[in-house]
Amino acid sequence: MKKLLGLFLTAQFLLLCGEVLAQGLPAPSYWKNERGSELFIWSSNNGNIQGTFTNHAQGFQCQGIPYPASGAVKPTGLYFVVTFARCNSFTRWVGRTNGSQLPTSWTLFYVDGNGHPKKLKGADTFTRIW
């Protein structure tokens, strides 16, 4: 009986940890980074997240257009990916929530003017607005 109770408590603990982590990007929620770009999470289900991302970063193309964003929340952190179809590029953000902050690193994959695949790396911190 003690073994069963211990197993039950361990399972409850793991479920609660997963639930707390999943709440790091609750749905719906609205996030904005220091470049003015917006992330709207409208679905968070079983660790999968869906939403839209609107780029407002100076010096980058495809601004002002909401693009689908999808990703996952895992015990080790979270990621989301946005494909900017009009610009032949996609970006992957990886991070971990820290209260109302979401510090991320990102990698932009694109095709240059000569048709060569390239990548660019950087960092963003998203702040939860609501």
mmCIF file of N, CA and C in Angstrom:
data_model
loop_
_atom_site.group_PDB
_atom_site.id
_atom_site.type_symbol
_atom_site.label_atom_id
_atom_site.label_comp_id
_atom_site.label_asym_id
_atom_site.label_seq_id
_atom_site.Cartn_x
_atom_site.Cartn_y
_atom_site.Cartn_z
ATOM 1 N N MET A 1 0.816 -1.189 0.000
ATOM 2 C CA MET A 1 0.000 0.000 0.000
ATOM 3 C C MET A 1 0.869 1.267 0.000
ATOM 4 N N LYS A 2 1.953 1.249 0.809
ATOM 5 C CA LYS A 2 2.853 2.404 0.849
ATOM 6 C C LYS A 2 3.482 2.646 -0.522
ATOM 7 N N LYS A 3 3.818 1.551 -1.197
ATOM 8 C CA LYS A 3 4.427 1.660 -2.514
ATOM 9 C C LYS A 3 3.448 2.294 -3.503
ATOM 10 N N LEU A 4 2.204 1.883 -3.446
ATOM 11 C CA LEU A 4 1.164 2.421 -4.321
ATOM 12 C C LEU A 4 0.932 3.901 -4.031
ATOM 13 N N LEU A 5 0.896 4.268 -2.745
ATOM 14 C CA LEU A 5 0.724 5.665 -2.365
ATOM 15 C C LEU A 5 1.910 6.501 -2.850
ATOM 16 N N GLY A 6 3.128 5.973 -2.687
ATOM 17 C CA GLY A 6 4.320 6.681 -3.165
ATOM 18 C C GLY A 6 4.279 6.877 -4.672
ATOM 19 N N LEU A 7 3.860 5.858 -5.403
ATOM 20 C CA LEU A 7 3.746 5.961 -6.854
ATOM 21 C C LEU A 7 2.689 6.992 -7.243
ATOM 22 N N PHE A 8 1.561 6.984 -6.530
ATOM 23 C CA PHE A 8 0.489 7.948 -6.789
ATOM 24 C C PHE A 8 0.980 9.376 -6.541
ATOM 25 N N LEU A 9 1.658 9.602 -5.420
ATOM 26 C CA LEU A 9 2.161 10.944 -5.106
ATOM 27 C C LEU A 9 3.208 11.402 -6.111
ATOM 28 N N THR A 10 4.067 10.495 -6.544
ATOM 29 C CA THR A 10 5.064 10.842 -7.557
ATOM 30 C C THR A 10 4.380 11.224 -8.863
ATOM 31 N N ALA A 11 3.382 10.454 -9.266
ATOM 32 C CA ALA A 11 2.648 10.759 -10.503
ATOM 33 C C ALA A 11 1.956 12.115 -10.388
ATOM 34 N N GLN A 12 1.338 12.400 -9.241
ATOM 35 C CA GLN A 12 0.682 13.688 -9.032
ATOM 36 C C GLN A 12 1.688 14.833 -9.134
ATOM 37 N N PHE A 13 2.845 14.647 -8.523
ATOM 38 C CA PHE A 13 3.886 15.669 -8.573
ATOM 39 C C PHE A 13 4.307 15.951 -10.011
ATOM 40 N N LEU A 14 4.546 14.887 -10.786
ATOM 41 C CA LEU A 14 4.958 15.065 -12.181
ATOM 42 C C LEU A 14 3.869 15.730 -13.003
ATOM 43 N N LEU A 15 2.630 15.378 -12.755
ATOM 44 C CA LEU A 15 1.517 16.011 -13.462
ATOM 45 C C LEU A 15 1.432 17.495 -13.108
ATOM 46 N N LEU A 16 1.597 17.822 -11.842
ATOM 47 C CA LEU A 16 1.550 19.221 -11.429
ATOM 48 C C LEU A 16 2.711 20.003 -12.015
ATOM 49 N N CYS A 17 3.902 19.410 -12.067
ATOM 50 C CA CYS A 17 5.048 20.092 -12.673
ATOM 51 C C CYS A 17 4.779 20.361 -14.141
ATOM 52 N N GLY A 18 4.237 19.382 -14.832
ATOM 53 C CA GLY A 18 3.899 19.572 -16.236
ATOM 54 C C GLY A 18 2.845 20.637 -16.406
ATOM 55 N N GLU A 19 1.875 20.678 -15.517
ATOM 56 C CA GLU A 19 0.808 21.678 -15.600
ATOM 57 C C GLU A 19 1.357 23.077 -15.356
ATOM 58 N N VAL A 20 2.239 23.216 -14.372
ATOM 59 C CA VAL A 20 2.831 24.522 -14.097
ATOM 60 C C VAL A 20 3.641 24.983 -15.295
ATOM 61 N N LEU A 21 4.426 24.085 -15.896
ATOM 62 C CA LEU A 21 5.227 24.461 -17.050
ATOM 63 C C LEU A 21 4.331 24.833 -18.220
ATOM 64 N N ALA A 22 3.262 24.065 -18.440
ATOM 65 C CA ALA A 22 2.357 24.360 -19.548
ATOM 66 C C ALA A 22 1.710 25.726 -19.364
ATOM 67 N N GLN A 23 1.563 26.157 -18.107
ATOM 68 C CA GLN A 23 0.967 27.456 -17.855
ATOM 69 C C GLN A 23 1.924 28.593 -18.203
ATOM 70 N N GLY A 24 3.183 28.267 -18.537
ATOM 71 C CA GLY A 24 4.139 29.285 -18.920
ATOM 72 C C GLY A 24 3.716 30.031 -20.174
ATOM 73 N N LEU A 25 2.967 29.385 -21.039
ATOM 74 C CA LEU A 25 2.393 30.025 -22.224
ATOM 75 C C LEU A 25 0.904 29.679 -22.250
ATOM 76 N N PRO A 26 0.140 30.291 -21.364
ATOM 77 C CA PRO A 26 -1.280 29.966 -21.307
ATOM 78 C C PRO A 26 -2.017 30.482 -22.540
ATOM 79 N N ALA A 27 -3.125 29.861 -22.804
ATOM 80 C CA ALA A 27 -3.948 30.286 -23.939
ATOM 81 C C ALA A 27 -5.291 30.782 -23.419
ATOM 82 N N PRO A 28 -5.731 31.926 -23.853
ATOM 83 C CA PRO A 28 -5.001 32.848 -24.724
ATOM 84 C C PRO A 28 -4.026 33.704 -23.926
ATOM 85 N N SER A 29 -2.961 34.109 -24.576
ATOM 86 C CA SER A 29 -2.030 35.071 -23.991
ATOM 87 C C SER A 29 -1.363 35.854 -25.123
ATOM 88 N N TYR A 30 -0.920 37.059 -24.768
ATOM 89 C CA TYR A 30 -0.336 37.985 -25.746
ATOM 90 C C TYR A 30 1.015 38.435 -25.229
ATOM 91 N N TRP A 31 2.060 38.298 -26.063
ATOM 92 C CA TRP A 31 3.430 38.585 -25.703
ATOM 93 C C TRP A 31 4.025 39.549 -26.727
ATOM 94 N N LYS A 32 4.913 40.406 -26.273
ATOM 95 C CA LYS A 32 5.561 41.366 -27.169
ATOM 96 C C LYS A 32 7.050 41.396 -26.827
ATOM 97 N N ASN A 33 7.907 41.432 -27.873
ATOM 98 C CA ASN A 33 9.342 41.493 -27.595
ATOM 99 C C ASN A 33 9.869 42.919 -27.719
ATOM 100 N N GLU A 34 11.144 43.096 -27.408
ATOM 101 C CA GLU A 34 11.741 44.426 -27.383
ATOM 102 C C GLU A 34 11.818 45.066 -28.767
ATOM 103 N N ARG A 35 11.633 44.294 -29.823
ATOM 104 C CA ARG A 35 11.626 44.835 -31.195
ATOM 105 C C ARG A 35 10.216 45.201 -31.648
ATOM 106 N N GLY A 36 9.231 44.968 -30.769
ATOM 107 C CA GLY A 36 7.842 45.298 -31.093
ATOM 108 C C GLY A 36 7.069 44.171 -31.751
ATOM 109 N N SER A 37 7.711 43.034 -31.994
ATOM 110 C CA SER A 37 7.015 41.898 -32.596
ATOM 111 C C SER A 37 6.076 41.270 -31.585
ATOM 112 N N GLU A 38 4.991 40.695 -32.090
ATOM 113 C CA GLU A 38 3.907 40.196 -31.238
ATOM 114 C C GLU A 38 3.689 38.696 -31.403
ATOM 115 N N LEU A 39 3.508 38.015 -30.289
ATOM 116 C CA LEU A 39 3.185 36.593 -30.260
ATOM 117 C C LEU A 39 1.862 36.431 -29.540
ATOM 118 N N PHE A 40 0.879 35.886 -30.231
ATOM 119 C CA PHE A 40 -0.432 35.624 -29.636
ATOM 120 C C PHE A 40 -0.612 34.113 -29.581
ATOM 121 N N ILE A 41 -0.714 33.558 -28.383
ATOM 122 C CA ILE A 41 -0.944 32.121 -28.195
ATOM 123 C C ILE A 41 -2.444 31.928 -28.007
ATOM 124 N N TRP A 42 -3.064 31.213 -28.918
ATOM 125 C CA TRP A 42 -4.508 31.010 -28.806
ATOM 126 C C TRP A 42 -4.871 29.589 -28.429
ATOM 127 N N SER A 43 -3.889 28.655 -28.448
ATOM 128 C CA SER A 43 -4.171 27.276 -28.059
ATOM 129 C C SER A 43 -2.945 26.672 -27.396
ATOM 130 N N SER A 44 -3.174 26.024 -26.255
ATOM 131 C CA SER A 44 -2.127 25.293 -25.552
ATOM 132 C C SER A 44 -2.756 23.990 -25.083
ATOM 133 N N ASN A 45 -2.405 22.890 -25.755
ATOM 134 C CA ASN A 45 -3.077 21.624 -25.503
ATOM 135 C C ASN A 45 -2.065 20.487 -25.491
ATOM 136 N N ASN A 46 -1.982 19.768 -24.379
ATOM 137 C CA ASN A 46 -1.068 18.631 -24.250
ATOM 138 C C ASN A 46 0.376 18.988 -24.601
ATOM 139 N N GLY A 47 0.792 20.180 -24.241
ATOM 140 C CA GLY A 47 2.165 20.604 -24.494
ATOM 141 C C GLY A 47 2.377 21.243 -25.855
ATOM 142 N N ASN A 48 1.379 21.187 -26.726
ATOM 143 C CA ASN A 48 1.484 21.815 -28.052
ATOM 144 C C ASN A 48 0.895 23.214 -27.993
ATOM 145 N N ILE A 49 1.556 24.151 -28.650
ATOM 146 C CA ILE A 49 1.050 25.522 -28.681
ATOM 147 C C ILE A 49 0.808 25.949 -30.129
ATOM 148 N N GLN A 50 -0.219 26.762 -30.310
ATOM 149 C CA GLN A 50 -0.573 27.315 -31.616
ATOM 150 C C GLN A 50 -0.873 28.790 -31.414
ATOM 151 N N GLY A 51 -0.556 29.586 -32.406
ATOM 152 C CA GLY A 51 -0.854 31.001 -32.320
ATOM 153 C C GLY A 51 -0.452 31.725 -33.583
ATOM 154 N N THR A 52 -0.201 33.014 -33.433
ATOM 155 C CA THR A 52 0.273 33.824 -34.554
ATOM 156 C C THR A 52 1.436 34.690 -34.080
ATOM 157 N N PHE A 53 2.306 35.009 -35.014
ATOM 158 C CA PHE A 53 3.442 35.879 -34.757
ATOM 159 C C PHE A 53 3.425 36.969 -35.818
ATOM 160 N N THR A 54 3.549 38.224 -35.381
ATOM 161 C CA THR A 54 3.610 39.357 -36.301
ATOM 162 C C THR A 54 4.943 40.052 -36.104
ATOM 163 N N ASN A 55 5.741 40.092 -37.166
ATOM 164 C CA ASN A 55 7.063 40.692 -37.117
ATOM 165 C C ASN A 55 6.966 42.214 -37.246
ATOM 166 N N HIS A 56 7.646 42.924 -36.358
ATOM 167 C CA HIS A 56 7.769 44.384 -36.443
ATOM 168 C C HIS A 56 9.229 44.822 -36.307
ATOM 169 N N ALA A 57 10.171 43.863 -36.436
ATOM 170 C CA ALA A 57 11.592 44.157 -36.237
ATOM 171 C C ALA A 57 12.153 44.945 -37.415
ATOM 172 N N GLN A 58 12.789 46.069 -37.103
ATOM 173 C CA GLN A 58 13.426 46.893 -38.125
ATOM 174 C C GLN A 58 14.514 46.086 -38.834
ATOM 175 N N GLY A 59 14.611 46.272 -40.149
ATOM 176 C CA GLY A 59 15.656 45.607 -40.913
ATOM 177 C C GLY A 59 15.297 44.215 -41.391
ATOM 178 N N PHE A 60 14.102 43.738 -41.074
ATOM 179 C CA PHE A 60 13.673 42.417 -41.506
ATOM 180 C C PHE A 60 12.425 42.555 -42.373
ATOM 181 N N GLN A 61 12.280 41.660 -43.333
ATOM 182 C CA GLN A 61 11.130 41.682 -44.223
ATOM 183 C C GLN A 61 9.916 41.041 -43.558
ATOM 184 N N CYS A 62 8.822 40.990 -44.309
ATOM 185 C CA CYS A 62 7.569 40.350 -43.874
ATOM 186 C C CYS A 62 7.023 40.978 -42.596
ATOM 187 N N GLN A 63 7.057 42.294 -42.505
ATOM 188 C CA GLN A 63 6.561 42.994 -41.320
ATOM 189 C C GLN A 63 5.058 43.240 -41.401
ATOM 190 N N GLY A 64 4.439 43.237 -40.229
ATOM 191 C CA GLY A 64 3.039 43.608 -40.108
ATOM 192 C C GLY A 64 2.053 42.554 -40.567
ATOM 193 N N ILE A 65 2.515 41.349 -40.856
ATOM 194 C CA ILE A 65 1.640 40.269 -41.326
ATOM 195 C C ILE A 65 1.604 39.173 -40.264
ATOM 196 N N PRO A 66 0.425 38.816 -39.744
ATOM 197 C CA PRO A 66 0.363 37.701 -38.791
ATOM 198 C C PRO A 66 0.602 36.362 -39.507
ATOM 199 N N TYR A 67 1.598 35.621 -39.046
ATOM 200 C CA TYR A 67 1.911 34.300 -39.583
ATOM 201 C C TYR A 67 1.631 33.251 -38.515
ATOM 202 N N PRO A 68 1.223 32.038 -38.921
ATOM 203 C CA PRO A 68 0.995 30.964 -37.940
ATOM 204 C C PRO A 68 2.275 30.646 -37.171
ATOM 205 N N ALA A 69 2.113 30.431 -35.881
ATOM 206 C CA ALA A 69 3.213 30.011 -35.010
ATOM 207 C C ALA A 69 2.793 28.706 -34.342
ATOM 208 N N SER A 70 3.683 27.743 -34.302
ATOM 209 C CA SER A 70 3.375 26.482 -33.623
ATOM 210 C C SER A 70 4.634 25.982 -32.938
ATOM 211 N N GLY A 71 4.428 25.222 -31.875
ATOM 212 C CA GLY A 71 5.566 24.711 -31.139
ATOM 213 C C GLY A 71 5.120 23.815 -30.011
ATOM 214 N N ALA A 72 5.983 23.705 -29.008
ATOM 215 C CA ALA A 72 5.705 22.808 -27.889
ATOM 216 C C ALA A 72 6.354 23.329 -26.615
ATOM 217 N N VAL A 73 5.726 22.978 -25.506
ATOM 218 C CA VAL A 73 6.258 23.248 -24.176
ATOM 219 C C VAL A 73 6.686 21.901 -23.610
ATOM 220 N N LYS A 74 7.951 21.796 -23.234
ATOM 221 C CA LYS A 74 8.530 20.561 -22.689
ATOM 222 C C LYS A 74 9.108 20.860 -21.311
ATOM 223 N N PRO A 75 9.427 19.833 -20.543
ATOM 224 C CA PRO A 75 10.061 20.081 -19.240
ATOM 225 C C PRO A 75 11.380 20.840 -19.345
ATOM 226 N N THR A 76 12.066 20.731 -20.462
ATOM 227 C CA THR A 76 13.357 21.402 -20.631
ATOM 228 C C THR A 76 13.220 22.819 -21.170
ATOM 229 N N GLY A 77 12.022 23.235 -21.555
ATOM 230 C CA GLY A 77 11.805 24.571 -22.105
ATOM 231 C C GLY A 77 10.731 24.531 -23.171
ATOM 232 N N LEU A 78 10.776 25.499 -24.065
ATOM 233 C CA LEU A 78 9.778 25.545 -25.119
ATOM 234 C C LEU A 78 10.398 26.032 -26.409
ATOM 235 N N TYR A 79 9.674 25.788 -27.497
ATOM 236 C CA TYR A 79 10.091 26.321 -28.784
ATOM 237 C C TYR A 79 8.850 26.656 -29.588
ATOM 238 N N PHE A 80 9.009 27.549 -30.545
ATOM 239 C CA PHE A 80 7.975 27.765 -31.537
ATOM 240 C C PHE A 80 8.640 28.170 -32.850
ATOM 241 N N VAL A 81 7.945 27.868 -33.930
ATOM 242 C CA VAL A 81 8.466 28.091 -35.268
ATOM 243 C C VAL A 81 7.449 28.892 -36.064
ATOM 244 N N VAL A 82 7.953 29.825 -36.859
ATOM 245 C CA VAL A 82 7.115 30.628 -37.750
ATOM 246 C C VAL A 82 7.715 30.536 -39.150
ATOM 247 N N THR A 83 6.877 30.181 -40.123
ATOM 248 C CA THR A 83 7.302 30.167 -41.522
ATOM 249 C C THR A 83 6.785 31.433 -42.185
ATOM 250 N N PHE A 84 7.710 32.251 -42.653
ATOM 251 C CA PHE A 84 7.376 33.488 -43.351
ATOM 252 C C PHE A 84 7.355 33.172 -44.843
ATOM 253 N N ALA A 85 6.232 32.634 -45.311
ATOM 254 C CA ALA A 85 6.124 32.118 -46.678
ATOM 255 C C ALA A 85 6.450 33.175 -47.728
ATOM 256 N N ARG A 86 5.992 34.390 -47.538
ATOM 257 C CA ARG A 86 6.233 35.449 -48.524
ATOM 258 C C ARG A 86 7.713 35.804 -48.652
ATOM 259 N N CYS A 87 8.481 35.473 -47.637
ATOM 260 C CA CYS A 87 9.901 35.842 -47.629
ATOM 261 C C CYS A 87 10.836 34.639 -47.765
ATOM 262 N N ASN A 88 10.287 33.469 -48.055
ATOM 263 C CA ASN A 88 11.125 32.270 -48.213
ATOM 264 C C ASN A 88 12.024 32.044 -47.001
ATOM 265 N N SER A 89 11.460 32.151 -45.812
ATOM 266 C CA SER A 89 12.270 31.986 -44.610
ATOM 267 C C SER A 89 11.422 31.421 -43.472
ATOM 268 N N PHE A 90 12.114 30.925 -42.460
ATOM 269 C CA PHE A 90 11.438 30.543 -41.225
ATOM 270 C C PHE A 90 12.374 30.793 -40.056
ATOM 271 N N THR A 91 11.760 30.985 -38.893
ATOM 272 C CA THR A 91 12.524 31.265 -37.679
ATOM 273 C C THR A 91 12.065 30.332 -36.575
ATOM 274 N N ARG A 92 13.033 29.854 -35.798
ATOM 275 C CA ARG A 92 12.759 29.007 -34.637
ATOM 276 C C ARG A 92 13.243 29.749 -33.390
ATOM 277 N N TRP A 93 12.338 29.901 -32.405
ATOM 278 C CA TRP A 93 12.678 30.481 -31.112
ATOM 279 C C TRP A 93 12.728 29.363 -30.085
ATOM 280 N N VAL A 94 13.708 29.414 -29.190
ATOM 281 C CA VAL A 94 13.856 28.443 -28.117
ATOM 282 C C VAL A 94 14.054 29.221 -26.828
ATOM 283 N N GLY A 95 13.308 28.854 -25.782
ATOM 284 C CA GLY A 95 13.462 29.573 -24.522
ATOM 285 C C GLY A 95 12.775 28.890 -23.369
ATOM 286 N N ARG A 96 12.618 29.652 -22.317
ATOM 287 C CA ARG A 96 11.980 29.157 -21.096
ATOM 288 C C ARG A 96 11.341 30.346 -20.414
ATOM 289 N N THR A 97 10.091 30.179 -19.983
ATOM 290 C CA THR A 97 9.424 31.286 -19.322
ATOM 291 C C THR A 97 10.057 31.543 -17.957
ATOM 292 N N ASN A 98 10.060 32.823 -17.594
ATOM 293 C CA ASN A 98 10.563 33.253 -16.293
ATOM 294 C C ASN A 98 9.585 34.305 -15.788
ATOM 295 N N GLY A 99 8.492 33.840 -15.173
ATOM 296 C CA GLY A 99 7.424 34.744 -14.755
ATOM 297 C C GLY A 99 6.736 35.319 -15.976
ATOM 298 N N SER A 100 6.708 36.636 -16.082
ATOM 299 C CA SER A 100 6.065 37.273 -17.230
ATOM 300 C C SER A 100 7.053 37.528 -18.375
ATOM 301 N N GLN A 101 8.260 37.001 -18.249
ATOM 302 C CA GLN A 101 9.283 37.158 -19.283
ATOM 303 C C GLN A 101 9.522 35.827 -19.988
ATOM 304 N N LEU A 102 9.846 35.912 -21.264
ATOM 305 C CA LEU A 102 10.179 34.738 -22.055
ATOM 306 C C LEU A 102 11.460 35.035 -22.839
ATOM 307 N N PRO A 103 12.630 34.826 -22.202
ATOM 308 C CA PRO A 103 13.885 35.034 -22.920
ATOM 309 C C PRO A 103 14.087 33.889 -23.927
ATOM 310 N N THR A 104 14.434 34.238 -25.156
ATOM 311 C CA THR A 104 14.610 33.236 -26.204
ATOM 312 C C THR A 104 15.875 33.500 -27.002
ATOM 313 N N SER A 105 16.352 32.458 -27.641
ATOM 314 C CA SER A 105 17.334 32.603 -28.705
ATOM 315 C C SER A 105 16.615 32.179 -29.981
ATOM 316 N N TRP A 106 16.990 32.789 -31.088
ATOM 317 C CA TRP A 106 16.319 32.451 -32.335
ATOM 318 C C TRP A 106 17.330 32.199 -33.436
ATOM 319 N N THR A 107 16.884 31.403 -34.412
ATOM 320 C CA THR A 107 17.655 31.150 -35.618
ATOM 321 C C THR A 107 16.737 31.382 -36.807
ATOM 322 N N LEU A 108 17.151 32.285 -37.695
ATOM 323 C CA LEU A 108 16.423 32.596 -38.912
ATOM 324 C C LEU A 108 17.097 31.864 -40.066
ATOM 325 N N PHE A 109 16.336 31.058 -40.790
ATOM 326 C CA PHE A 109 16.821 30.348 -41.963
ATOM 327 C C PHE A 109 16.209 31.017 -43.189
ATOM 328 N N TYR A 110 17.045 31.393 -44.149
ATOM 329 C CA TYR A 110 16.544 32.108 -45.327
ATOM 330 C C TYR A 110 17.405 31.797 -46.551
ATOM 331 N N VAL A 111 16.955 32.264 -47.704
ATOM 332 C CA VAL A 111 17.688 32.101 -48.949
ATOM 333 C C VAL A 111 18.145 33.496 -49.366
ATOM 334 N N ASP A 112 19.459 33.651 -49.602
ATOM 335 C CA ASP A 112 19.973 34.981 -49.964
ATOM 336 C C ASP A 112 19.670 35.311 -51.428
ATOM 337 N N GLY A 113 20.068 36.478 -51.872
ATOM 338 C CA GLY A 113 19.796 36.950 -53.230
ATOM 339 C C GLY A 113 20.404 36.084 -54.317
ATOM 340 N N ASN A 114 21.420 35.300 -53.977
ATOM 341 C CA ASN A 114 22.060 34.401 -54.941
ATOM 342 C C ASN A 114 21.501 32.984 -54.876
ATOM 343 N N GLY A 115 20.454 32.798 -54.070
ATOM 344 C CA GLY A 115 19.831 31.476 -53.964
ATOM 345 C C GLY A 115 20.520 30.530 -53.004
ATOM 346 N N HIS A 116 21.410 31.053 -52.160
ATOM 347 C CA HIS A 116 22.122 30.210 -51.196
ATOM 348 C C HIS A 116 21.407 30.212 -49.847
ATOM 349 N N PRO A 117 21.290 29.038 -49.225
ATOM 350 C CA PRO A 117 20.678 28.991 -47.887
ATOM 351 C C PRO A 117 21.610 29.633 -46.859
ATOM 352 N N LYS A 118 21.024 30.416 -45.974
ATOM 353 C CA LYS A 118 21.784 31.118 -44.930
ATOM 354 C C LYS A 118 21.041 31.011 -43.616
ATOM 355 N N LYS A 119 21.740 31.330 -42.538
ATOM 356 C CA LYS A 119 21.069 31.445 -41.248
ATOM 357 C C LYS A 119 21.674 32.590 -40.461
ATOM 358 N N LEU A 120 20.827 33.149 -39.621
ATOM 359 C CA LEU A 120 21.189 34.280 -38.775
ATOM 360 C C LEU A 120 20.684 33.961 -37.377
ATOM 361 N N LYS A 121 21.481 34.266 -36.354
ATOM 362 C CA LYS A 121 21.089 33.970 -34.970
ATOM 363 C C LYS A 121 20.976 35.244 -34.164
ATOM 364 N N GLY A 122 20.120 35.201 -33.166
ATOM 365 C CA GLY A 122 19.951 36.343 -32.280
ATOM 366 C C GLY A 122 19.174 35.950 -31.037
ATOM 367 N N ALA A 123 18.716 36.952 -30.303
ATOM 368 C CA ALA A 123 17.976 36.713 -29.064
ATOM 369 C C ALA A 123 16.867 37.751 -28.939
ATOM 370 N N ASP A 124 15.775 37.345 -28.340
ATOM 371 C CA ASP A 124 14.639 38.214 -28.040
ATOM 372 C C ASP A 124 14.141 37.883 -26.648
ATOM 373 N N THR A 125 13.602 38.867 -25.976
ATOM 374 C CA THR A 125 12.889 38.620 -24.720
ATOM 375 C C THR A 125 11.465 39.104 -24.914
ATOM 376 N N PHE A 126 10.532 38.189 -24.787
ATOM 377 C CA PHE A 126 9.120 38.510 -24.879
ATOM 378 C C PHE A 126 8.602 38.807 -23.482
ATOM 379 N N THR A 127 7.711 39.784 -23.388
ATOM 380 C CA THR A 127 7.062 40.138 -22.134
ATOM 381 C C THR A 127 5.570 39.898 -22.291
ATOM 382 N N ARG A 128 4.984 39.240 -21.307
ATOM 383 C CA ARG A 128 3.554 38.967 -21.370
ATOM 384 C C ARG A 128 2.786 40.257 -21.114
ATOM 385 N N ILE A 129 1.907 40.609 -22.062
ATOM 386 C CA ILE A 129 1.066 41.797 -21.950
ATOM 387 C C ILE A 129 -0.238 41.437 -21.243
ATOM 388 N N TRP A 130 -0.836 40.332 -21.640
ATOM 389 C CA TRP A 130 -2.020 39.791 -20.964
ATOM 390 C C TRP A 130 -2.110 38.308 -21.152
#
